[in-house]
Amino acid sequence: MTQTDSRVTHLPTGSYYTPSGEYDDLYRRSMEDPEGFWAEQAESLDWFKPWEKVLDWQAPYARWFVGGKLNLSYQCLDRHVQTEVKNKVAFYWEGELGETQVLTYNEMYRLTNNYAAALKRLGVKRGDKVALYLPMIPALPVFMLACARLGAIFTVVFSAFSGQALADRVEDVGAKVIITSSGMHRRGKILPLKENAVEAAVKCPCVEKIVVVKHTGHHTEMDPDRDVWLDDILAGVDEYVAPEAMDANDPLFVLYTSGSTGKPKGILHGTAGYALWIAKTLQWAFNPDQKSVFWCTADIGWITGHSYVVFAPLELGLTSVMYEGAPDFPAIDRWWQLIAKYGVTIFYTSPTAIRMFMRHGEEWPAKYDLSSLKSLGSVGEPINPEAWLWYYRNIGHERISISDTWWQTETGGFMISPTPGIQPHPLKPGSATKPMPGVDVAVLDPDGKELPNGQTGFIVIRKPWPGMLLDIYQNQELYQQTYWSRFPGYYLPGDFCMKDQDNFLWLLGRADEVIKVAGHRISTAELESSIVGHSAVAEAAACSRPDEVKGEAIILFVTLRKGTDPSPEIKAELTRHLRATIGALATPEEIFFVNLLPKTRSGKIMRRLLKAVATGATVGDTSTLDDGASIDEARAAFEELK
Ligand code: WT7
């Protein structure tokens, strides 16, 4: 990414900007007296029983609000139905085919209680695991809330993951029930979710039931012992299920994400700290008020959707838009049309989406009245200044602030972002600006020494924050090793970062073997372990190259086993294999066939070299390379294609 110093000096103004305090003061207080600061913030939660201790920090484990009891579904619903928020819209839902649903807080409350009662009848109880494999339909947030109500730990599996990827997650978490839908709509097609759920259930003995939400009309075979329609297990009358009094640090959900290993890891989040962190950070980064119409375009299958489509907006009693389909279906103006239709005031999306819109031209958004917008956001990968400025001009009309929010599945909520909810401040296109209150950031060199401003190094977080993950599910060793071993006592996110002369932070991409394809995390190891599982493949190395729209695109170098020759057919077959074992996001941009992969003398694949070949960069030092021929060969394979 190129950096720019073209500071946007124009401070967005207007009645929307009602600073609730000074950023510097708030931040300083959060650093000097974190426990006092968070104790004060936690008064915004409804406690069934007050906490006794703000923080128990036994590195690398932080436990917040120890002794407190609460329930997140109560925070999101019960609290509001006792007030005038009861009849306020929680979600404007719109399906890909244009069908709509308006769900008030009261409606969400009723549905959540009824779904919780149905799950209870199926035998789901506190501590049980439930997998949710659903498209962007209202049943998904309702089931998440229903699980939270019962104290059942849920894991949402993104609906574009394959049956095999679902099975891996279901098995790791030990889900008793899979909840899915008959199918989902995507760009006019129907995708067979139920069939994928069956594939997972057959592979995982832990699964007792599949609950099916009727969504698409197509036929699906129901196994009478295992499969039930949601409609058939609802009682048909309104029921009330008392929310479980959960401990502040009881697990709420597991969400799988890619790391440097071949297997996705289960990020475990807790209850009170997470609930507080996401609500506060949403308030600080976007300054919503009771009239806001918030639209976070992320799929609920990712952390962005968990925190900022479902829980934080509901905690704050906001109205949200939820849209099922693709941004370019039936045409590239669908999102602008929805902003105009619902009077969206806060719009939060990804750089990939913005770059896609850029490519289609500003005439598309220009057709719509976007004057309801008061705040914009970006998330998922570094936003290049060009895309930032396009967004600022063509969507925000140079009136409003952009919150470029840097964070991760592991952090629960925003870590670095402009904070117009505290105080508007100048922005720089491409910089996520300043840390949130409570976030103690430093930039270190490889030896752990803090770098002076202007130099790029590893970002670390030096203090625990309430939204911090509890653990990696059933893998404490990996938790310690991934986040806490390189710089002991500090949390290591795995990104490069630079703090500039004004103390603005520039997040510069991953420092590890994680690739970001359209903002989605996938590791080279995961891609390699999938593809070597194909019988024709001997060895493989994955890397990425920059992509104008997707940020990064997947490139694979493959050596085939004896008996299979490179051909367009085997290329297509391997692509199909990747999609079937992982999902559509694993689709490679290119597969290169070579006879040898470049390896070090100790046998490690030198991905750096392959990446250099794939991007056309100079190869650099090859002194540790075992066989110079293989790199020439990779280059030849690449050249042939050009
Ligand atoms: C990784 C985390 C955060 C929710 C969605 C992705 C990259 C995320 C930004 C940003 C630069 C960003 C980082 C991070 N990333 N947001 N605003 N600027 N990079 O969550 O899948 O856990 O991925 O996404 O590399 O480590 P995730």
PDB file of N, CA, C and O in Angstrom, residues 120 341 355 357 399 490 507 591:
ATOM      1  N   LYS A 120     -34.787 -25.833  23.456  1.00  0.00           N
ATOM      2  CA  LYS A 120     -34.854 -26.501  24.758  1.00  0.00           C
ATOM      3  C   LYS A 120     -35.571 -27.846  24.626  1.00  0.00           C
ATOM      4  O   LYS A 120     -35.125 -28.851  25.177  1.00  0.00           O
ATOM      5  N   LYS A 341     -33.506   3.896   0.104  1.00  0.00           N
ATOM      6  CA  LYS A 341     -34.807   3.379   0.504  1.00  0.00           C
ATOM      7  C   LYS A 341     -35.022   3.419   2.018  1.00  0.00           C
ATOM      8  O   LYS A 341     -36.088   3.791   2.500  1.00  0.00           O
ATOM      9  N   ARG A 355     -13.694  -0.880  -3.800  1.00  0.00           N
ATOM     10  CA  ARG A 355     -12.909  -0.949  -5.050  1.00  0.00           C
ATOM     11  C   ARG A 355     -13.732  -1.522  -6.189  1.00  0.00           C
ATOM     12  O   ARG A 355     -13.575  -1.132  -7.345  1.00  0.00           O
ATOM     13  N   PHE A 357     -16.996  -1.091  -6.526  1.00  0.00           N
ATOM     14  CA  PHE A 357     -17.875   0.011  -6.953  1.00  0.00           C
ATOM     15  C   PHE A 357     -17.099   1.041  -7.764  1.00  0.00           C
ATOM     16  O   PHE A 357     -17.598   1.577  -8.754  1.00  0.00           O
ATOM     17  N   ARG A 399     -18.662  15.354   3.066  1.00  0.00           N
ATOM     18  CA  ARG A 399     -19.359  15.941   4.205  1.00  0.00           C
ATOM     19  C   ARG A 399     -19.029  15.221   5.489  1.00  0.00           C
ATOM     20  O   ARG A 399     -19.126  15.773   6.563  1.00  0.00           O
ATOM     21  N   TYR A 490       2.826  -9.382  25.789  1.00  0.00           N
ATOM     22  CA  TYR A 490       2.122  -8.516  24.839  1.00  0.00           C
ATOM     23  C   TYR A 490       1.315  -9.358  23.855  1.00  0.00           C
ATOM     24  O   TYR A 490       1.789 -10.403  23.399  1.00  0.00           O
ATOM     25  N   LEU A 507      -1.903   0.637   9.339  1.00  0.00           N
ATOM     26  CA  LEU A 507      -1.860  -0.818   9.389  1.00  0.00           C
ATOM     27  C   LEU A 507      -1.523  -1.318   7.999  1.00  0.00           C
ATOM     28  O   LEU A 507      -2.230  -1.001   7.032  1.00  0.00           O
ATOM     29  N   ILE A 591      -3.093 -21.491 -10.966  1.00  0.00           N
ATOM     30  CA  ILE A 591      -2.350 -22.666 -10.499  1.00  0.00           C
ATOM     31  C   ILE A 591      -1.195 -22.875 -11.468  1.00  0.00           C
ATOM     32  O   ILE A 591      -1.421 -22.994 -12.683  1.00  0.00           O
TER      33      ILE A 591
END
